[in-house]
């Protein structure tokens, strides 16, 4: 009988110990939850600060940007069913958005801004030789092709990226139509050009003449054969140009 009492007392004591352990575990869990809940806002504030920092580090942060570009793809009269096909008579492609359009999209992805495709009222022929013939005539005569559609309000932009292919060792005359019609003043213009072997040729000289009251920044020239490295080349150019803007 005494042995049964001792066993009963031992069981009761063990039960109290287990109860105390369980209570302590509950209290510890509650404390951890409280600490984690208290610490969470601090973690969120760090993330927000990092986000703000990333925005500040973005090239041309705080600037309103327009990315205007001219491509053969957007300025060709395509017979029904042929739009987007490569021109078999040349290495140039008619596939939208065109090489300059691809560069414009990379720029927008990196710095933001709005895209604007410069288009002529009277498109060019699909035949590459006829395009060269017309482009050469326009360049020699100093023509200013009439542009299609309304122009954006360029006065509201701080920086204008200007893209185009090298046509007849110059920019397409429609690019000069765009600049002269815009009558820009006090803007930063950053040209980017896709070329064969002629590089930038005299295109920058023509752009300066068409937009004399503006700052023409360091241009970017990319050959058609380098389009596979376009993202890297554009990113490097944007970073270097942004650093120059801060000086």
PDB file of C-alpha atoms in Angstrom:
ATOM      1  CA  UNK A   1       0.000   0.000   0.000  1.00  0.00           C
ATOM      2  CA  UNK A   2       2.835   2.353   0.886  1.00  0.00           C
ATOM      3  CA  UNK A   3       4.466   1.436  -2.438  1.00  0.00           C
ATOM      4  CA  UNK A   4       1.295   2.432  -4.320  1.00  0.00           C
ATOM      5  CA  UNK A   5       1.209   5.799  -2.502  1.00  0.00           C
ATOM      6  CA  UNK A   6       4.845   6.436  -3.431  1.00  0.00           C
ATOM      7  CA  UNK A   7       4.138   5.573  -7.073  1.00  0.00           C
ATOM      8  CA  UNK A   8       1.083   7.826  -7.089  1.00  0.00           C
ATOM      9  CA  UNK A   9       3.068  10.701  -5.580  1.00  0.00           C
ATOM     10  CA  UNK A  10       5.840  10.141  -8.119  1.00  0.00           C
ATOM     11  CA  UNK A  11       3.406  10.218 -10.996  1.00  0.00           C
ATOM     12  CA  UNK A  12       1.824  13.404  -9.703  1.00  0.00           C
ATOM     13  CA  UNK A  13       5.236  15.043  -9.390  1.00  0.00           C
ATOM     14  CA  UNK A  14       6.226  13.936 -12.901  1.00  0.00           C
ATOM     15  CA  UNK A  15       2.949  15.308 -14.205  1.00  0.00           C
ATOM     16  CA  UNK A  16       3.634  18.702 -12.609  1.00  0.00           C
ATOM     17  CA  UNK A  17       7.127  18.768 -14.150  1.00  0.00           C
ATOM     18  CA  UNK A  18       5.764  17.936 -17.619  1.00  0.00           C
ATOM     19  CA  UNK A  19       3.101  20.630 -17.177  1.00  0.00           C
ATOM     20  CA  UNK A  20       5.784  23.185 -16.252  1.00  0.00           C
ATOM     21  CA  UNK A  21       7.885  22.197 -19.276  1.00  0.00           C
ATOM     22  CA  UNK A  22       4.909  22.562 -21.606  1.00  0.00           C
ATOM     23  CA  UNK A  23       4.062  25.982 -20.134  1.00  0.00           C
ATOM     24  CA  UNK A  24       7.659  27.131 -20.583  1.00  0.00           C
ATOM     25  CA  UNK A  25       7.632  25.930 -24.212  1.00  0.00           C
ATOM     26  CA  UNK A  26       4.430  27.877 -24.913  1.00  0.00           C
ATOM     27  CA  UNK A  27       5.890  31.021 -23.346  1.00  0.00           C
ATOM     28  CA  UNK A  28       9.127  30.622 -25.345  1.00  0.00           C
ATOM     29  CA  UNK A  29       7.196  30.196 -28.593  1.00  0.00           C
ATOM     30  CA  UNK A  30       5.113  33.279 -27.854  1.00  0.00           C
ATOM     31  CA  UNK A  31       8.293  35.269 -27.140  1.00  0.00           C
ATOM     32  CA  UNK A  32       9.877  34.188 -30.454  1.00  0.00           C
ATOM     33  CA  UNK A  33       6.729  35.124 -32.378  1.00  0.00           C
ATOM     34  CA  UNK A  34       6.648  38.525 -30.643  1.00  0.00           C
ATOM     35  CA  UNK A  35      10.320  39.185 -31.408  1.00  0.00           C
ATOM     36  CA  UNK A  36       9.878  38.188 -35.077  1.00  0.00           C
ATOM     37  CA  UNK A  37       6.802  40.382 -35.418  1.00  0.00           C
ATOM     38  CA  UNK A  38       8.696  43.300 -33.881  1.00  0.00           C
ATOM     39  CA  UNK A  39      11.682  42.781 -36.181  1.00  0.00           C
ATOM     40  CA  UNK A  40       9.660  42.444 -39.423  1.00  0.00           C
ATOM     41  CA  UNK A  41       9.045  46.198 -39.997  1.00  0.00           C
ATOM     42  CA  UNK A  42      12.802  46.843 -39.805  1.00  0.00           C
ATOM     43  CA  UNK A  43      13.410  44.258 -42.542  1.00  0.00           C
ATOM     44  CA  UNK A  44      10.775  45.915 -44.732  1.00  0.00           C
ATOM     45  CA  UNK A  45      12.307  49.357 -44.221  1.00  0.00           C
ATOM     46  CA  UNK A  46      15.702  48.058 -45.382  1.00  0.00           C
ATOM     47  CA  UNK A  47      14.113  46.627 -48.522  1.00  0.00           C
ATOM     48  CA  UNK A  48      12.415  49.955 -49.235  1.00  0.00           C
ATOM     49  CA  UNK A  49      15.709  51.802 -48.765  1.00  0.00           C
ATOM     50  CA  UNK A  50      17.420  49.438 -51.164  1.00  0.00           C
ATOM     51  CA  UNK A  51      14.648  50.041 -53.697  1.00  0.00           C
ATOM     52  CA  UNK A  52      15.076  53.816 -53.439  1.00  0.00           C
ATOM     53  CA  UNK A  53      18.828  53.427 -53.822  1.00  0.00           C
ATOM     54  CA  UNK A  54      18.353  51.297 -56.942  1.00  0.00           C
ATOM     55  CA  UNK A  55      16.140  53.970 -58.487  1.00  0.00           C
ATOM     56  CA  UNK A  56      18.757  56.649 -57.763  1.00  0.00           C
ATOM     57  CA  UNK A  57      21.468  54.508 -59.379  1.00  0.00           C
ATOM     58  CA  UNK A  58      19.427  54.058 -62.561  1.00  0.00           C
ATOM     59  CA  UNK A  59      21.010  55.998 -65.461  1.00  0.00           C
ATOM     60  CA  UNK A  60      19.317  59.374 -66.044  1.00  0.00           C
ATOM     61  CA  UNK A  61      17.114  58.962 -62.963  1.00  0.00           C
ATOM     62  CA  UNK A  62      14.666  61.835 -62.593  1.00  0.00           C
ATOM     63  CA  UNK A  63      14.883  62.818 -66.274  1.00  0.00           C
ATOM     64  CA  UNK A  64      11.991  62.656 -68.702  1.00  0.00           C
ATOM     65  CA  UNK A  65      13.141  60.654 -71.697  1.00  0.00           C
ATOM     66  CA  UNK A  66      11.967  60.188 -75.280  1.00  0.00           C
ATOM     67  CA  UNK A  67      13.484  57.493 -77.482  1.00  0.00           C
ATOM     68  CA  UNK A  68      12.813  58.449 -81.100  1.00  0.00           C
ATOM     69  CA  UNK A  69      14.030  56.198 -83.879  1.00  0.00           C
ATOM     70  CA  UNK A  70      13.780  55.648 -87.631  1.00  0.00           C
ATOM     71  CA  UNK A  71      13.848  52.173 -89.156  1.00  0.00           C
ATOM     72  CA  UNK A  72      13.424  50.877 -92.674  1.00  0.00           C
ATOM     73  CA  UNK A  73      11.023  48.259 -91.291  1.00  0.00           C
ATOM     74  CA  UNK A  74       8.579  50.948 -90.123  1.00  0.00           C
ATOM     75  CA  UNK A  75       8.948  52.964 -93.332  1.00  0.00           C
ATOM     76  CA  UNK A  76       8.435  50.378 -96.055  1.00  0.00           C
ATOM     77  CA  UNK A  77       5.357  49.783 -98.176  1.00  0.00           C
ATOM     78  CA  UNK A  78       4.882  46.029 -97.836  1.00  0.00           C
ATOM     79  CA  UNK A  79       2.833  44.106-100.391  1.00  0.00           C
ATOM     80  CA  UNK A  80       0.088  42.106 -98.719  1.00  0.00           C
ATOM     81  CA  UNK A  81       1.487  39.150 -96.834  1.00  0.00           C
ATOM     82  CA  UNK A  82       5.146  40.164 -97.095  1.00  0.00           C
ATOM     83  CA  UNK A  83       5.493  42.338 -93.997  1.00  0.00           C
ATOM     84  CA  UNK A  84       8.265  41.205 -91.698  1.00  0.00           C
ATOM     85  CA  UNK A  85      10.223  39.217 -94.284  1.00  0.00           C
ATOM     86  CA  UNK A  86      13.933  39.742 -94.859  1.00  0.00           C
ATOM     87  CA  UNK A  87      14.983  41.466 -98.077  1.00  0.00           C
ATOM     88  CA  UNK A  88      16.785  38.835-100.137  1.00  0.00           C
ATOM     89  CA  UNK A  89      18.795  41.459-102.034  1.00  0.00           C
ATOM     90  CA  UNK A  90      20.579  42.833 -98.965  1.00  0.00           C
ATOM     91  CA  UNK A  91      21.767  42.006 -95.486  1.00  0.00           C
ATOM     92  CA  UNK A  92      19.344  44.566 -94.056  1.00  0.00           C
ATOM     93  CA  UNK A  93      16.183  43.119 -92.542  1.00  0.00           C
ATOM     94  CA  UNK A  94      12.646  44.323 -92.961  1.00  0.00           C
ATOM     95  CA  UNK A  95      11.550  42.433 -89.873  1.00  0.00           C
ATOM     96  CA  UNK A  96       9.968  44.824 -87.364  1.00  0.00           C
ATOM     97  CA  UNK A  97      11.033  46.662 -85.323  1.00  0.00           C
ATOM     98  CA  UNK A  98      14.313  46.860 -87.286  1.00  0.00           C
ATOM     99  CA  UNK A  99      17.811  47.122 -85.845  1.00  0.00           C
ATOM    100  CA  UNK A 100      17.424  50.701 -84.600  1.00  0.00           C
ATOM    101  CA  UNK A 101      14.085  49.690 -83.099  1.00  0.00           C
ATOM    102  CA  UNK A 102      15.778  46.843 -81.216  1.00  0.00           C
ATOM    103  CA  UNK A 103      18.326  49.277 -79.773  1.00  0.00           C
ATOM    104  CA  UNK A 104      15.515  51.651 -78.805  1.00  0.00           C
ATOM    105  CA  UNK A 105      13.781  48.848 -76.885  1.00  0.00           C
ATOM    106  CA  UNK A 106      17.012  48.010 -75.030  1.00  0.00           C
ATOM    107  CA  UNK A 107      17.447  51.663 -74.074  1.00  0.00           C
ATOM    108  CA  UNK A 108      13.874  51.883 -72.815  1.00  0.00           C
ATOM    109  CA  UNK A 109      14.291  48.739 -70.735  1.00  0.00           C
ATOM    110  CA  UNK A 110      17.416  50.210 -69.123  1.00  0.00           C
ATOM    111  CA  UNK A 111      16.465  53.844 -68.516  1.00  0.00           C
ATOM    112  CA  UNK A 112      12.706  53.974 -69.036  1.00  0.00           C
ATOM    113  CA  UNK A 113      11.178  56.638 -71.241  1.00  0.00           C
ATOM    114  CA  UNK A 114       8.732  56.630 -74.130  1.00  0.00           C
ATOM    115  CA  UNK A 115       9.248  55.234 -77.623  1.00  0.00           C
ATOM    116  CA  UNK A 116       8.429  57.123 -80.822  1.00  0.00           C
ATOM    117  CA  UNK A 117       8.842  55.679 -84.315  1.00  0.00           C
ATOM    118  CA  UNK A 118       9.679  58.336 -86.918  1.00  0.00           C
ATOM    119  CA  UNK A 119       7.664  57.512 -90.037  1.00  0.00           C
ATOM    120  CA  UNK A 120       7.360  59.196 -93.418  1.00  0.00           C
ATOM    121  CA  UNK A 121       4.053  59.958 -95.052  1.00  0.00           C
ATOM    122  CA  UNK A 122       5.143  58.228 -98.250  1.00  0.00           C
ATOM    123  CA  UNK A 123       6.817  54.887 -97.428  1.00  0.00           C
ATOM    124  CA  UNK A 124       9.847  53.503 -99.227  1.00  0.00           C
ATOM    125  CA  UNK A 125       9.710  50.706-101.751  1.00  0.00           C
ATOM    126  CA  UNK A 126      10.301  47.175-100.510  1.00  0.00           C
ATOM    127  CA  UNK A 127      13.030  46.665-103.125  1.00  0.00           C
ATOM    128  CA  UNK A 128      16.371  47.502-101.485  1.00  0.00           C
ATOM    129  CA  UNK A 129      17.937  48.972-104.628  1.00  0.00           C
ATOM    130  CA  UNK A 130      15.018  51.352-105.020  1.00  0.00           C
ATOM    131  CA  UNK A 131      15.370  52.346-101.360  1.00  0.00           C
ATOM    132  CA  UNK A 132      19.040  53.191-101.962  1.00  0.00           C
ATOM    133  CA  UNK A 133      18.147  55.174-105.065  1.00  0.00           C
ATOM    134  CA  UNK A 134      15.542  57.276-103.268  1.00  0.00           C
ATOM    135  CA  UNK A 135      17.683  57.713-100.147  1.00  0.00           C
ATOM    136  CA  UNK A 136      20.599  58.888-102.283  1.00  0.00           C
ATOM    137  CA  UNK A 137      18.403  61.404-104.125  1.00  0.00           C
ATOM    138  CA  UNK A 138      17.045  62.743-100.824  1.00  0.00           C
ATOM    139  CA  UNK A 139      20.522  63.050 -99.342  1.00  0.00           C
ATOM    140  CA  UNK A 140      21.998  64.830-102.384  1.00  0.00           C
ATOM    141  CA  UNK A 141      19.086  67.273-102.637  1.00  0.00           C
ATOM    142  CA  UNK A 142      18.836  67.884 -98.891  1.00  0.00           C
ATOM    143  CA  UNK A 143      15.197  66.756 -98.968  1.00  0.00           C
ATOM    144  CA  UNK A 144      13.047  66.781 -95.858  1.00  0.00           C
ATOM    145  CA  UNK A 145      10.441  64.029 -96.257  1.00  0.00           C
ATOM    146  CA  UNK A 146       7.011  64.806 -94.832  1.00  0.00           C
ATOM    147  CA  UNK A 147       6.400  62.872 -91.652  1.00  0.00           C
ATOM    148  CA  UNK A 148       3.350  60.800 -90.857  1.00  0.00           C
ATOM    149  CA  UNK A 149       1.095  61.535 -87.924  1.00  0.00           C
ATOM    150  CA  UNK A 150       1.366  64.034 -85.067  1.00  0.00           C
ATOM    151  CA  UNK A 151       4.623  64.747 -83.269  1.00  0.00           C
ATOM    152  CA  UNK A 152       4.951  64.258 -79.510  1.00  0.00           C
ATOM    153  CA  UNK A 153       5.332  67.359 -77.346  1.00  0.00           C
ATOM    154  CA  UNK A 154       9.121  67.378 -77.264  1.00  0.00           C
ATOM    155  CA  UNK A 155       9.338  70.422 -75.004  1.00  0.00           C
ATOM    156  CA  UNK A 156       8.329  68.233 -72.062  1.00  0.00           C
ATOM    157  CA  UNK A 157      11.399  65.968 -72.379  1.00  0.00           C
ATOM    158  CA  UNK A 158      14.870  66.486 -70.914  1.00  0.00           C
ATOM    159  CA  UNK A 159      16.738  63.876 -72.945  1.00  0.00           C
ATOM    160  CA  UNK A 160      16.016  62.639 -76.458  1.00  0.00           C
ATOM    161  CA  UNK A 161      17.648  59.461 -77.695  1.00  0.00           C
ATOM    162  CA  UNK A 162      17.732  59.488 -81.499  1.00  0.00           C
ATOM    163  CA  UNK A 163      18.213  56.248 -83.414  1.00  0.00           C
ATOM    164  CA  UNK A 164      18.648  55.560 -87.116  1.00  0.00           C
ATOM    165  CA  UNK A 165      20.516  53.467 -89.703  1.00  0.00           C
ATOM    166  CA  UNK A 166      23.400  54.831 -91.774  1.00  0.00           C
ATOM    167  CA  UNK A 167      21.893  55.690 -95.139  1.00  0.00           C
ATOM    168  CA  UNK A 168      24.248  56.995 -97.831  1.00  0.00           C
ATOM    169  CA  UNK A 169      26.877  57.883 -95.181  1.00  0.00           C
ATOM    170  CA  UNK A 170      24.386  60.061 -93.353  1.00  0.00           C
ATOM    171  CA  UNK A 171      21.259  59.680 -91.258  1.00  0.00           C
ATOM    172  CA  UNK A 172      17.975  59.265 -93.175  1.00  0.00           C
ATOM    173  CA  UNK A 173      16.654  62.679 -94.172  1.00  0.00           C
ATOM    174  CA  UNK A 174      13.448  61.928 -92.252  1.00  0.00           C
ATOM    175  CA  UNK A 175      15.499  62.165 -89.040  1.00  0.00           C
ATOM    176  CA  UNK A 176      16.406  65.738 -89.973  1.00  0.00           C
ATOM    177  CA  UNK A 177      12.736  66.414 -90.774  1.00  0.00           C
ATOM    178  CA  UNK A 178      11.958  65.290 -87.234  1.00  0.00           C
ATOM    179  CA  UNK A 179      14.584  67.547 -85.629  1.00  0.00           C
ATOM    180  CA  UNK A 180      13.751  70.640 -87.673  1.00  0.00           C
ATOM    181  CA  UNK A 181      10.022  70.215 -87.202  1.00  0.00           C
ATOM    182  CA  UNK A 182      10.491  69.812 -83.464  1.00  0.00           C
ATOM    183  CA  UNK A 183      12.466  73.073 -83.140  1.00  0.00           C
ATOM    184  CA  UNK A 184      14.234  71.811 -80.047  1.00  0.00           C
ATOM    185  CA  UNK A 185      16.091  74.107 -77.701  1.00  0.00           C
ATOM    186  CA  UNK A 186      18.180  73.315 -74.650  1.00  0.00           C
ATOM    187  CA  UNK A 187      17.740  69.545 -74.921  1.00  0.00           C
ATOM    188  CA  UNK A 188      20.290  66.760 -74.661  1.00  0.00           C
ATOM    189  CA  UNK A 189      20.236  64.612 -77.792  1.00  0.00           C
ATOM    190  CA  UNK A 190      21.939  61.219 -77.687  1.00  0.00           C
ATOM    191  CA  UNK A 191      22.279  59.647 -81.154  1.00  0.00           C
ATOM    192  CA  UNK A 192      22.593  55.911 -81.751  1.00  0.00           C
ATOM    193  CA  UNK A 193      23.249  54.472 -85.190  1.00  0.00           C
ATOM    194  CA  UNK A 194      23.246  51.028 -86.795  1.00  0.00           C
ATOM    195  CA  UNK A 195      25.633  50.816 -89.730  1.00  0.00           C
ATOM    196  CA  UNK A 196      27.425  48.538 -92.149  1.00  0.00           C
ATOM    197  CA  UNK A 197      31.004  49.627 -92.782  1.00  0.00           C
ATOM    198  CA  UNK A 198      30.340  53.380 -92.878  1.00  0.00           C
ATOM    199  CA  UNK A 199      30.068  53.837 -89.092  1.00  0.00           C
ATOM    200  CA  UNK A 200      28.524  57.207 -88.111  1.00  0.00           C
ATOM    201  CA  UNK A 201      29.870  58.937 -91.240  1.00  0.00           C
ATOM    202  CA  UNK A 202      28.570  62.530 -91.354  1.00  0.00           C
ATOM    203  CA  UNK A 203      25.308  61.862 -89.499  1.00  0.00           C
ATOM    204  CA  UNK A 204      26.383  63.654 -86.310  1.00  0.00           C
ATOM    205  CA  UNK A 205      27.403  66.724 -88.311  1.00  0.00           C
ATOM    206  CA  UNK A 206      23.951  66.755 -89.938  1.00  0.00           C
ATOM    207  CA  UNK A 207      22.190  66.344 -86.582  1.00  0.00           C
ATOM    208  CA  UNK A 208      24.139  69.246 -85.080  1.00  0.00           C
ATOM    209  CA  UNK A 209      23.178  71.437 -88.027  1.00  0.00           C
ATOM    210  CA  UNK A 210      19.494  70.494 -87.704  1.00  0.00           C
ATOM    211  CA  UNK A 211      19.400  71.039 -83.923  1.00  0.00           C
ATOM    212  CA  UNK A 212      21.930  73.833 -83.268  1.00  0.00           C
ATOM    213  CA  UNK A 213      20.567  74.986 -79.898  1.00  0.00           C
ATOM    214  CA  UNK A 214      20.965  71.660 -78.166  1.00  0.00           C
ATOM    215  CA  UNK A 215      23.662  69.492 -76.620  1.00  0.00           C
ATOM    216  CA  UNK A 216      24.612  66.549 -78.816  1.00  0.00           C
ATOM    217  CA  UNK A 217      26.044  63.882 -76.533  1.00  0.00           C
ATOM    218  CA  UNK A 218      28.521  61.114 -77.247  1.00  0.00           C
ATOM    219  CA  UNK A 219      26.893  58.931 -79.947  1.00  0.00           C
ATOM    220  CA  UNK A 220      26.745  55.156 -80.139  1.00  0.00           C
ATOM    221  CA  UNK A 221      27.551  53.306 -83.347  1.00  0.00           C
ATOM    222  CA  UNK A 222      26.853  49.577 -83.690  1.00  0.00           C
ATOM    223  CA  UNK A 223      27.485  47.585 -86.849  1.00  0.00           C
ATOM    224  CA  UNK A 224      24.863  45.128 -88.033  1.00  0.00           C
ATOM    225  CA  UNK A 225      27.310  42.337 -87.274  1.00  0.00           C
ATOM    226  CA  UNK A 226      27.475  43.435 -83.626  1.00  0.00           C
ATOM    227  CA  UNK A 227      23.745  43.260 -82.953  1.00  0.00           C
ATOM    228  CA  UNK A 228      24.299  40.053 -81.012  1.00  0.00           C
ATOM    229  CA  UNK A 229      26.248  42.101 -78.421  1.00  0.00           C
ATOM    230  CA  UNK A 230      23.775  45.003 -78.488  1.00  0.00           C
ATOM    231  CA  UNK A 231      22.615  44.689 -74.867  1.00  0.00           C
ATOM    232  CA  UNK A 232      26.162  44.852 -73.509  1.00  0.00           C
ATOM    233  CA  UNK A 233      27.236  47.681 -75.807  1.00  0.00           C
ATOM    234  CA  UNK A 234      24.132  49.774 -75.120  1.00  0.00           C
ATOM    235  CA  UNK A 235      24.411  49.245 -71.347  1.00  0.00           C
ATOM    236  CA  UNK A 236      28.061  50.345 -71.342  1.00  0.00           C
ATOM    237  CA  UNK A 237      27.268  53.409 -73.453  1.00  0.00           C
ATOM    238  CA  UNK A 238      24.359  54.426 -71.218  1.00  0.00           C
ATOM    239  CA  UNK A 239      26.429  54.093 -68.038  1.00  0.00           C
ATOM    240  CA  UNK A 240      29.316  56.136 -69.470  1.00  0.00           C
ATOM    241  CA  UNK A 241      26.979  58.786 -70.870  1.00  0.00           C
ATOM    242  CA  UNK A 242      25.124  59.098 -67.561  1.00  0.00           C
ATOM    243  CA  UNK A 243      28.435  59.638 -65.751  1.00  0.00           C
ATOM    244  CA  UNK A 244      29.329  62.428 -68.167  1.00  0.00           C
ATOM    245  CA  UNK A 245      25.941  64.055 -67.535  1.00  0.00           C
ATOM    246  CA  UNK A 246      26.671  64.221 -63.790  1.00  0.00           C
ATOM    247  CA  UNK A 247      30.028  66.016 -64.209  1.00  0.00           C
TER     248      UNK A 247
END
